[in-house]
XYZ file of C-alpha atoms in Angstrom:
664
model
C -0.070 0.128 -0.069
C 1.552 3.323 -1.365
C 1.279 5.507 2.541
C 1.934 8.537 0.369
C -0.857 7.900 -2.175
C -4.720 9.567 -1.312
C -7.767 9.213 -2.918
C -10.597 12.011 -3.226
C -13.111 11.177 -0.663
C -15.475 12.552 -3.494
C -13.818 10.625 -5.951
C -14.310 7.261 -3.913
C -17.656 5.380 -4.791
C -17.490 1.740 -3.863
C -17.280 -0.159 -0.666
C -13.453 -1.652 -1.706
C -11.869 1.752 -2.455
C -13.303 3.044 0.593
C -11.566 0.230 2.693
C -8.551 0.401 0.818
C -8.954 4.753 1.907
C -9.551 4.056 5.655
C -6.638 1.316 5.770
C -4.399 4.087 4.164
C -5.510 6.433 7.158
C -5.118 4.342 9.898
C -1.519 3.232 8.789
C -0.817 6.934 8.486
C -2.457 7.939 11.871
C -2.034 4.826 14.441
C 1.405 3.561 13.367
C 4.746 5.514 13.953
C 7.244 5.849 10.766
C 9.497 2.130 12.480
C 6.333 0.696 12.973
C 5.232 0.771 9.421
C 8.017 0.070 8.329
C 8.413 -2.869 10.735
C 4.772 -3.863 9.845
C 5.563 -4.105 5.976
C 9.033 -6.337 6.622
C 6.839 -8.921 8.848
C 4.210 -8.822 5.869
C 5.796 -9.092 2.583
C 8.752 -11.370 3.560
C 6.073 -14.219 4.931
C 3.797 -13.154 1.761
C 2.141 -15.376 -0.490
C 2.113 -14.213 -4.212
C -0.725 -15.284 -6.778
C -0.697 -13.315 -9.899
C 1.084 -10.320 -8.156
C -1.621 -10.312 -5.383
C 0.587 -10.924 -1.964
C -1.728 -12.314 1.018
C -1.349 -14.165 4.102
C -2.975 -17.888 4.589
C -3.903 -18.929 8.084
C -0.759 -21.350 8.665
C 1.165 -17.878 8.054
C -0.885 -16.357 10.299
C -0.913 -19.118 12.774
C 3.021 -19.425 12.764
C 3.480 -15.659 12.749
C 1.588 -15.073 16.108
C 2.769 -18.489 17.521
C -0.812 -19.702 18.236
C -1.415 -23.600 17.653
C -3.308 -24.605 14.593
C -4.731 -27.858 14.602
C -3.451 -28.673 11.028
C -0.037 -28.212 12.416
C -0.169 -32.003 12.985
C -1.107 -34.946 10.720
C -4.229 -36.798 11.498
C -4.950 -33.837 13.680
C -8.532 -32.130 14.562
C -10.661 -29.218 16.485
C -11.732 -31.963 18.459
C -8.525 -33.831 19.743
C -5.810 -31.106 19.371
C -5.463 -30.154 23.048
C -5.091 -26.166 21.822
C -6.553 -25.269 18.337
C -7.033 -21.874 17.848
C -5.554 -20.777 14.698
C -8.804 -21.045 12.947
C -10.587 -19.058 15.127
C -7.760 -16.457 15.571
C -8.024 -16.663 11.620
C -11.593 -16.036 11.169
C -11.680 -13.306 13.298
C -9.001 -11.624 10.954
C -10.585 -12.634 8.218
C -14.040 -11.008 9.079
C -12.343 -7.478 10.631
C -9.911 -7.164 7.220
C -13.287 -6.544 5.485
C -14.117 -3.548 8.400
C -16.486 -1.042 7.721
C -17.781 -3.451 5.063
C -18.329 -7.203 6.127
C -21.399 -7.599 4.779
C -20.207 -7.419 1.612
C -16.587 -7.888 1.747
C -16.195 -10.332 4.224
C -14.679 -13.209 4.525
C -11.037 -10.530 3.237
C -8.229 -11.858 1.557
C -5.516 -10.755 3.970
C -3.800 -8.724 2.319
C -1.621 -5.500 3.651
C -4.510 -3.188 3.755
C -7.067 -5.840 5.542
C -3.845 -6.277 8.458
C -3.326 -3.042 8.865
C -6.640 -2.486 9.896
C -6.362 -5.901 11.901
C -3.521 -4.531 13.792
C -5.401 -1.335 14.329
C -8.592 -2.761 15.623
C -6.902 -5.512 17.876
C -4.824 -2.772 19.434
C -6.975 -0.616 20.016
C -5.037 2.159 18.030
C -7.938 3.145 16.537
C -8.363 6.172 19.287
C -6.257 8.249 17.572
C -8.982 8.364 14.143
C -11.754 6.860 15.483
C -13.873 8.957 18.130
C -16.196 6.824 18.974
C -13.687 3.076 18.678
C -13.796 1.865 22.170
C -17.950 1.796 22.559
C -18.762 -0.672 20.127
C -15.464 -2.779 20.196
C -17.857 -5.234 21.943
C -20.101 -5.483 19.085
C -17.066 -6.192 16.661
C -15.569 -8.834 18.293
C -19.252 -10.569 18.896
C -19.025 -10.160 14.742
C -15.524 -11.562 14.174
C -17.201 -14.738 15.661
C -20.384 -15.454 15.297
C -21.907 -17.622 12.441
C -25.597 -16.434 10.963
C -28.171 -18.754 10.478
C -31.731 -18.355 8.850
C -34.524 -17.867 11.548
C -37.534 -20.026 11.498
C -40.270 -19.011 8.627
C -42.273 -15.978 9.086
C -45.224 -19.066 9.044
C -43.864 -19.855 12.742
C -43.187 -16.721 14.034
C -46.325 -16.435 15.798
C -45.292 -19.440 17.518
C -42.493 -18.559 20.529
C -39.890 -21.535 19.952
C -38.556 -22.602 23.251
C -34.122 -23.094 23.200
C -34.390 -26.880 23.044
C -36.419 -26.435 19.480
C -34.069 -24.047 18.446
C -31.360 -26.387 16.964
C -33.512 -27.840 14.393
C -34.290 -24.104 12.967
C -30.490 -22.178 13.501
C -28.745 -23.584 10.135
C -25.157 -22.060 10.171
C -23.504 -20.670 7.403
C -20.032 -19.841 6.889
C -20.907 -17.923 3.420
C -23.520 -15.511 5.121
C -21.431 -15.680 8.219
C -20.624 -12.051 8.295
C -23.452 -10.024 8.084
C -23.831 -9.737 11.913
C -22.996 -6.285 12.871
C -26.779 -5.854 14.930
C -27.865 -8.014 17.412
C -29.940 -9.652 15.013
C -31.028 -12.450 17.049
C -32.277 -10.767 20.291
C -35.344 -8.516 20.648
C -35.142 -5.256 22.580
C -38.574 -5.438 24.858
C -37.440 -1.276 25.449
C -37.223 -0.923 21.959
C -34.226 0.970 22.159
C -31.159 -1.146 21.134
C -29.599 0.802 17.813
C -29.405 -2.284 15.248
C -29.273 0.022 12.551
C -26.242 2.130 12.764
C -22.701 0.716 13.273
C -21.460 3.697 15.410
C -17.614 2.541 14.975
C -17.897 1.993 11.061
C -19.624 5.189 11.187
C -16.985 7.083 12.670
C -14.375 5.645 10.210
C -16.502 6.586 7.382
C -17.698 10.410 8.523
C -14.906 12.183 7.264
C -14.870 10.588 4.294
C -18.023 11.450 3.006
C -19.187 7.874 2.519
C -21.977 7.464 5.394
C -24.182 6.945 2.450
C -22.379 4.422 0.600
C -22.120 2.355 4.317
C -25.561 2.216 5.116
C -26.055 0.955 1.441
C -23.647 -1.787 2.365
C -25.216 -3.076 6.150
C -29.058 -3.413 4.521
C -29.990 -6.637 5.425
C -33.154 -8.265 6.242
C -32.844 -8.498 9.724
C -36.686 -10.306 10.104
C -34.990 -13.515 8.478
C -31.024 -13.662 9.845
C -29.786 -14.683 13.577
C -26.605 -14.418 14.494
C -24.961 -16.494 17.305
C -21.171 -17.707 18.207
C -21.237 -21.288 18.544
C -19.596 -23.076 21.999
C -17.142 -24.804 20.144
C -15.461 -21.858 18.602
C -16.151 -19.465 21.977
C -14.309 -22.709 23.711
C -11.424 -22.685 22.074
C -10.526 -19.014 21.954
C -11.211 -18.960 25.762
C -8.552 -21.605 26.323
C -6.471 -19.647 23.883
C -6.923 -16.676 25.908
C -5.898 -18.477 29.268
C -2.799 -19.630 28.187
C -1.822 -16.196 26.653
C -3.092 -14.083 29.489
C 0.718 -13.293 30.946
C 1.721 -11.992 27.286
C 3.385 -8.998 27.324
C 4.688 -6.648 24.203
C 6.934 -8.557 22.415
C 6.664 -11.682 24.401
C 7.714 -15.234 22.857
C 3.913 -16.157 22.523
C 5.715 -20.006 22.060
C 7.011 -20.209 25.684
C 3.055 -20.027 26.458
C 1.399 -22.110 24.179
C 3.807 -24.853 23.592
C 5.091 -27.939 25.989
C 1.445 -27.681 27.552
C 1.231 -30.575 30.173
C -1.853 -33.159 30.482
C -2.391 -31.466 33.818
C -2.209 -28.209 32.705
C -4.553 -28.450 29.736
C -6.614 -30.002 32.093
C -6.801 -27.126 34.143
C -7.302 -24.732 31.268
C -10.366 -26.885 30.372
C -11.941 -26.936 33.158
C -11.449 -22.814 33.854
C -12.547 -22.522 30.027
C -16.096 -24.270 30.661
C -16.703 -22.113 33.824
C -16.272 -18.865 32.010
C -18.373 -20.172 29.206
C -21.314 -21.272 31.514
C -21.651 -17.567 32.486
C -22.735 -17.146 28.879
C -24.996 -19.666 28.495
C -26.611 -19.458 31.376
C -30.238 -19.569 30.620
C -29.828 -18.997 27.071
C -30.578 -21.984 25.210
C -28.000 -25.141 23.551
C -27.493 -23.187 20.113
C -25.201 -20.225 21.017
C -24.069 -17.372 22.591
C -26.031 -14.456 21.353
C -24.993 -11.093 21.187
C -27.026 -9.394 24.097
C -25.773 -12.257 26.293
C -21.972 -11.711 25.004
C -22.104 -8.109 25.162
C -23.762 -8.431 28.745
C -21.604 -10.359 30.221
C -18.019 -9.010 28.822
C -18.788 -5.782 29.261
C -20.043 -6.198 33.102
C -18.334 -9.503 34.197
C -15.197 -9.970 32.537
C -13.849 -6.662 30.869
C -10.602 -7.930 30.515
C -11.183 -11.201 28.521
C -9.790 -9.588 25.342
C -6.907 -7.546 26.493
C -4.148 -10.530 25.914
C -5.441 -10.260 21.567
C -3.397 -6.404 22.065
C -0.005 -7.783 22.857
C -0.496 -10.624 20.332
C -0.632 -8.815 17.721
C 1.414 -6.249 18.677
C 3.879 -8.547 17.377
C 2.994 -7.215 13.582
C 4.896 -4.015 14.496
C 7.963 -5.916 15.717
C 10.412 -7.780 12.786
C 13.496 -9.864 14.297
C 14.992 -9.314 10.416
C 15.632 -5.826 11.252
C 19.300 -4.415 12.817
C 17.665 -1.232 14.522
C 21.130 0.063 14.705
C 21.478 0.581 10.830
C 20.768 4.341 10.133
C 17.043 4.992 9.355
C 17.403 5.386 5.291
C 19.193 2.012 5.222
C 16.588 0.361 7.010
C 13.988 1.336 4.511
C 16.250 0.332 1.841
C 16.496 -3.018 3.267
C 12.835 -3.243 2.990
C 12.174 -2.116 -0.264
C 15.024 -4.233 -2.198
C 15.116 -7.217 -0.388
C 12.364 -9.708 -0.016
C 13.575 -12.115 2.315
C 16.466 -10.199 4.770
C 18.746 -12.385 6.937
C 17.051 -12.870 10.275
C 18.747 -12.006 13.367
C 18.364 -14.653 16.189
C 17.772 -13.811 19.169
C 18.350 -16.365 22.381
C 16.446 -15.524 25.211
C 17.203 -16.849 28.352
C 14.882 -19.051 29.738
C 11.847 -17.172 31.641
C 10.074 -18.277 34.827
C 6.931 -19.964 35.316
C 3.519 -18.025 35.376
C 3.123 -18.918 39.300
C 6.866 -17.302 40.236
C 6.603 -14.363 38.028
C 2.958 -13.298 39.846
C 3.471 -15.007 43.130
C 6.150 -14.132 46.092
C 7.850 -16.564 48.280
C 6.607 -16.982 51.726
C 5.020 -19.223 54.287
C 3.149 -21.535 52.257
C 2.458 -22.605 48.881
C -1.017 -22.243 47.133
C -3.532 -25.438 46.707
C -5.667 -23.550 44.978
C -3.914 -20.555 42.697
C -2.629 -21.862 39.687
C -1.650 -20.590 36.049
C -4.661 -20.882 34.703
C -6.832 -19.461 37.867
C -4.500 -16.630 37.914
C -5.653 -16.233 34.106
C -9.000 -16.136 34.964
C -8.723 -13.291 37.754
C -6.541 -11.249 35.456
C -9.683 -11.126 32.881
C -11.766 -9.483 35.646
C -9.922 -7.942 38.590
C -9.231 -4.038 38.529
C -6.493 -3.180 40.418
C -6.837 1.060 40.204
C -6.142 3.340 37.148
C -2.189 2.645 37.216
C -2.376 -1.057 37.288
C -5.275 -2.524 35.245
C -4.658 -6.297 35.315
C -3.217 -8.915 37.141
C -0.285 -9.270 34.873
C 0.137 -5.932 32.989
C 0.052 -4.132 36.240
C 3.089 -5.472 37.877
C 0.985 -6.511 40.606
C 2.198 -9.337 42.993
C 1.000 -11.662 45.199
C 2.410 -12.277 48.966
C 1.398 -15.493 51.128
C -0.667 -13.944 54.109
C -2.436 -17.062 55.365
C -3.749 -20.352 54.732
C -5.697 -22.876 56.497
C -3.591 -25.630 55.045
C -0.152 -24.170 56.397
C -1.418 -22.070 59.666
C -4.415 -23.883 60.904
C -7.954 -23.027 61.081
C -7.292 -20.888 64.600
C -9.015 -17.305 64.062
C -5.877 -16.192 66.510
C -3.807 -17.106 63.854
C -6.049 -15.502 61.293
C -6.014 -12.124 62.976
C -1.864 -12.359 63.815
C -1.438 -12.800 59.736
C -4.136 -10.809 57.953
C -5.347 -8.280 60.350
C -1.532 -7.173 60.731
C -1.116 -6.357 56.845
C -1.973 -3.406 56.029
C -2.495 -3.518 52.540
C -5.260 -4.659 49.806
C -5.868 -8.342 50.428
C -7.076 -11.370 47.919
C -9.784 -14.281 49.868
C -10.207 -17.453 48.079
C -11.966 -20.443 49.423
C -12.540 -23.795 47.986
C -15.592 -26.081 49.289
C -18.117 -28.600 48.311
C -22.227 -27.649 49.304
C -22.758 -29.408 52.421
C -23.735 -32.742 51.728
C -22.139 -33.316 48.881
C -19.037 -35.075 48.100
C -15.602 -35.608 50.080
C -12.219 -33.867 49.936
C -10.837 -37.234 48.499
C -13.444 -37.913 46.441
C -14.853 -34.290 45.094
C -14.432 -33.741 41.183
C -14.438 -30.308 39.472
C -17.758 -29.960 38.943
C -18.418 -30.352 42.929
C -15.979 -28.277 43.625
C -16.953 -24.268 44.186
C -14.507 -21.716 44.636
C -15.140 -18.639 45.551
C -13.230 -15.327 46.147
C -12.933 -11.832 47.045
C -10.944 -8.947 46.086
C -10.843 -6.510 49.305
C -8.558 -3.471 48.647
C -8.415 -1.700 51.923
C -6.557 -2.826 54.743
C -8.277 -4.709 57.711
C -8.688 -2.613 60.545
C -7.313 -3.673 64.148
C -10.523 -1.294 66.043
C -13.354 -3.585 66.927
C -15.706 -0.264 67.581
C -17.295 0.123 64.206
C -18.039 3.352 63.170
C -20.287 4.839 60.555
C -18.567 4.492 57.195
C -16.724 6.953 55.823
C -16.984 8.616 52.704
C -15.235 6.645 49.465
C -12.998 8.109 47.235
C -14.243 7.610 44.069
C -10.691 7.077 42.260
C -10.031 4.587 44.698
C -10.706 0.407 43.265
C -14.139 -1.086 44.481
C -14.135 -4.435 46.233
C -15.823 -7.468 44.159
C -16.866 -10.603 45.669
C -16.760 -13.241 42.455
C -17.086 -17.066 41.914
C -14.583 -19.207 39.491
C -16.410 -22.537 39.609
C -18.408 -24.082 38.415
C -19.692 -20.638 36.884
C -18.167 -17.500 36.707
C -19.952 -15.106 38.593
C -18.774 -11.775 39.108
C -20.461 -8.906 42.257
C -18.736 -5.921 41.256
C -18.235 -3.262 44.218
C -20.961 -1.149 45.006
C -20.038 2.884 45.215
C -22.474 4.015 47.598
C -23.591 1.144 50.043
C -26.061 2.112 53.306
C -27.676 0.044 55.193
C -31.671 0.468 55.692
C -31.418 0.425 59.543
C -28.975 3.346 61.711
C -28.583 0.127 63.824
C -26.259 -1.847 61.797
C -23.238 -0.912 59.992
C -22.172 -2.097 56.639
C -18.713 -4.114 56.364
C -16.667 -4.827 53.802
C -14.705 -7.125 55.660
C -15.745 -8.151 59.297
C -13.455 -10.015 61.738
C -14.203 -11.371 64.935
C -13.578 -14.062 67.261
C -16.832 -14.771 68.306
C -18.576 -14.450 65.179
C -15.833 -15.345 62.754
C -15.610 -14.012 59.354
C -18.136 -11.985 57.201
C -17.446 -10.294 53.660
C -20.078 -7.631 52.538
C -22.642 -8.355 55.870
C -24.524 -5.843 57.803
C -23.115 -5.507 61.161
C -25.020 -4.950 64.243
C -24.432 -2.557 67.443
C -21.649 -4.158 69.902
C -22.736 -5.596 72.805
C -21.539 -6.750 76.259
C -24.353 -9.470 76.977
C -24.558 -10.987 73.591
C -22.443 -11.460 70.577
C -24.847 -11.141 67.575
C -23.299 -12.710 64.363
C -23.595 -10.674 60.915
C -26.290 -10.753 58.676
C -26.258 -10.959 54.669
C -26.877 -7.379 53.456
C -27.655 -6.653 49.829
C -26.797 -8.809 46.488
C -24.119 -11.004 47.976
C -22.462 -11.751 51.227
C -20.014 -14.268 52.352
C -20.085 -15.680 55.770
C -17.219 -18.078 57.285
C -17.787 -19.846 61.141
C -15.355 -19.342 63.663
C -13.640 -22.669 63.077
C -12.898 -21.654 59.538
C -14.668 -25.086 58.204
C -17.672 -23.955 56.932
C -19.378 -20.475 55.055
C -22.309 -19.443 53.324
C -22.537 -17.912 49.920
C -25.224 -15.578 49.685
C -26.379 -14.240 46.246
C -29.046 -12.116 45.204
C -30.793 -10.613 42.067
C -31.522 -7.422 43.479
C -29.962 -5.101 46.356
C -28.398 -2.280 45.611
C -27.895 -0.614 49.070
C -25.248 -3.231 49.826
C -21.595 -3.529 49.558
C -21.656 -5.558 45.951
C -23.805 -5.327 43.116
C -26.261 -7.981 41.475
C -24.432 -10.043 39.298
C -24.288 -9.683 35.453
C -26.705 -12.160 33.295
C -26.306 -13.645 30.411
C -29.937 -12.217 28.870
C -31.759 -9.178 30.862
C -34.979 -11.401 30.979
C -33.619 -14.414 32.623
C -32.835 -13.409 36.057
C -32.431 -15.379 39.362
C -36.380 -15.313 40.606
C -35.176 -15.579 44.553
C -32.206 -15.355 46.354
C -30.235 -18.279 46.840
C -27.508 -19.301 49.780
C -24.704 -22.224 49.330
C -23.383 -24.047 52.405
C -19.884 -24.959 51.858
C -17.395 -27.276 53.773
C -14.583 -25.338 53.322
C -11.418 -27.623 52.410
C -8.686 -24.701 51.534
C -9.331 -20.998 52.625
C -6.201 -18.767 51.560
C -5.539 -14.994 52.326
C -3.332 -13.540 49.596
C -1.391 -9.801 50.086
C -1.025 -7.733 47.064
C 1.848 -5.860 46.709
C 2.542 -3.123 43.724
C 5.203 -3.618 41.631
C 8.320 -1.997 42.759
C 8.222 0.766 40.167
C 4.597 1.412 41.658
C 5.724 1.460 45.078
C 8.707 3.889 44.051
C 5.922 6.142 42.388
C 3.824 6.550 45.524
C 7.188 7.038 47.893
C 5.974 4.450 50.579
C 8.217 4.352 53.558
C 7.852 0.959 54.217
C 6.406 -1.831 51.753
C 2.918 -3.832 53.559
C 5.677 -6.969 53.963
C 8.150 -4.897 56.154
C 5.728 -2.732 58.129
C 4.404 -5.956 58.788
C 7.132 -7.867 60.368
C 7.992 -4.649 61.900
C 4.833 -4.936 63.326
C 5.448 -8.892 64.680
C 8.867 -7.680 66.001
C 7.539 -4.503 67.838
C 4.639 -6.992 69.564
C 7.499 -9.522 70.666
C 9.412 -6.847 72.338
C 6.789 -5.643 74.299
C 5.829 -9.540 75.366
C 9.430 -10.132 76.101
C 9.337 -6.608 78.063
C 6.217 -6.832 80.085
C 7.244 -10.556 80.964
C 10.271 -9.690 82.338
C 8.344 -6.856 84.658
C 5.780 -9.661 85.635
C 8.991 -11.594 86.511
C 10.289 -9.495 88.670
C 6.874 -8.082 90.229
C 6.804 -11.931 91.493
C 3.149 -13.164 93.393
C 2.029 -16.325 93.479
C -1.374 -18.521 93.242
C -4.196 -15.925 91.365
C -2.042 -12.861 90.926
C 0.546 -15.563 89.029
C -2.318 -17.048 86.647
C -3.715 -13.185 85.938
C -0.042 -12.082 85.277
C 0.519 -15.083 82.908
C -2.935 -14.501 81.259
C -2.533 -10.935 80.682
C 0.839 -11.622 79.119
C -0.735 -14.153 76.448
C -3.154 -11.576 75.754
C -0.579 -9.289 75.455
C 1.393 -11.446 73.028
C -2.269 -11.952 71.036
C -2.594 -15.619 71.690
C -5.644 -15.898 73.665
C -8.468 -13.690 74.601
C -11.081 -11.981 72.811
C -9.483 -8.886 71.657
C -6.350 -11.270 70.557
C -3.274 -8.409 71.154
C -5.903 -5.607 70.128
C -6.015 -7.198 66.653
C -10.186 -8.568 66.606
C -12.792 -7.106 64.806
C -12.420 -4.325 61.629
C -14.074 -3.190 58.889
C -13.153 -1.720 55.464
């Protein structure tokens, strides 16, 4: 593509010409000259040539990106290959390459112009030229994955088909499978779903004076066709995203996608199924409709497609080019050498995903693995500067584990309440009356967690909630398995009673641990347990052996908001309560990256502060022990002194050294 060439918008009349002009504008506005040079080298040094047409096929694309393709292995198929996402990625790219004329030009041949648009759209660089770009990215991704099928005939339209009947009326068609920019399969009961215009495409063509051409291209009989993503297609993409979730710009993709052990693949498959269920709950078996897709992605999995950005940024860096050369020599090399000599870069062995995220400490996790970490990175938000568990450089420090520290609330208080930073709570168990720990399967196990952005307080006095900082990250309560559920934090929790205090995280030796509950006022005569409040809460008993997980379809006055559902018309009809036998309970402290900690100018890290606190308590206990020994005494006085010493050390007593209770 000659970037210097231009075409007057007034002389442009066909979608092909407009598509070319848009690619030219993307290349000029969204890439630096050096990036464009690398892009050209990557594309043309690998492209097939057929009658002067330079293009990429599926194998070239998969090989370059490092995406596993089932066709690479003789006799393999999509059903037998453990990770076979190449065809899915090629399908997405073929659709996006036709932007914004997917109806008539998709699936597109992957020419250089098509790949320019693909790189801009998937790396989210369109913000430089499209003002409303991000608004419709979900719609565009849905279109790149969905099939279009013919709806039931007009004579049958009056009869509402059930989900079990729909497979007989839904006909997938790959040939017509790209005319799906609108949410064709979902009725909008409110009548306010704008399916007539594709804002992303319109924004791209506004300045080209080509709106009428676009609208003509997108005319389609929406009463006849509907679009859905097949479960098999989305499952394979989910597995790829789980594998490459830690990917950073210019990382070698193969270090994540090759040599996958059977155990790792089993974990990936299990997590992919948990995520997939959140899209299909109450939605039938024919696939994933647009509204289900958009609702879950925007509300429950906002960072699901983030790994695609560093994956396609590989197009903007070529290992063939020697960056030490002068700029003019680089440009001439691209123009005259179709196959430049490749410079081999020897990379040191990379540490495992767990080693890069989890810091060493007093225990190793029995819950976390690389697949679950990837799952967490799809929705956890650590604030404006650290948007992702992997990309933000957040590290997990082991704070407390029942497998290592036992089921004592005193130990919990000693390790957790003294941690003055954000924490991540993870709990794994089975429903009461379910399978035993030895016989439980992945389908039996329930994994629940909570992200708590504020430190646990040490005071047992509950004061009214302070006004929340709107820029601070909000807590969230979630379920990872058997179905992904996210209850986001409520920026304005409240209580219907002035006698109750709404607490994000509360600890007491008398009532146990509670997340998102209403705390009754303190009383010397009795210890009233916390109660579930709002849309979600978690209560753990004093023995740390059982828990109750509450989820409600309504309740905007609590710490957590109701979970997103696959369809606005399919909601929970009543609150649910799950009683669990706890197998493992872990608390992980969140430590910022060294760069973020330095920028915040924090005198002590949370790890150092906790150790300093422990050292101070030990010195105080030793000092007071010496004083007690000097005072002497016997009988009841000695017993009282001994008990006072143990309470001071935080080993016995209601206050456990002043660390019981607390709310955030």
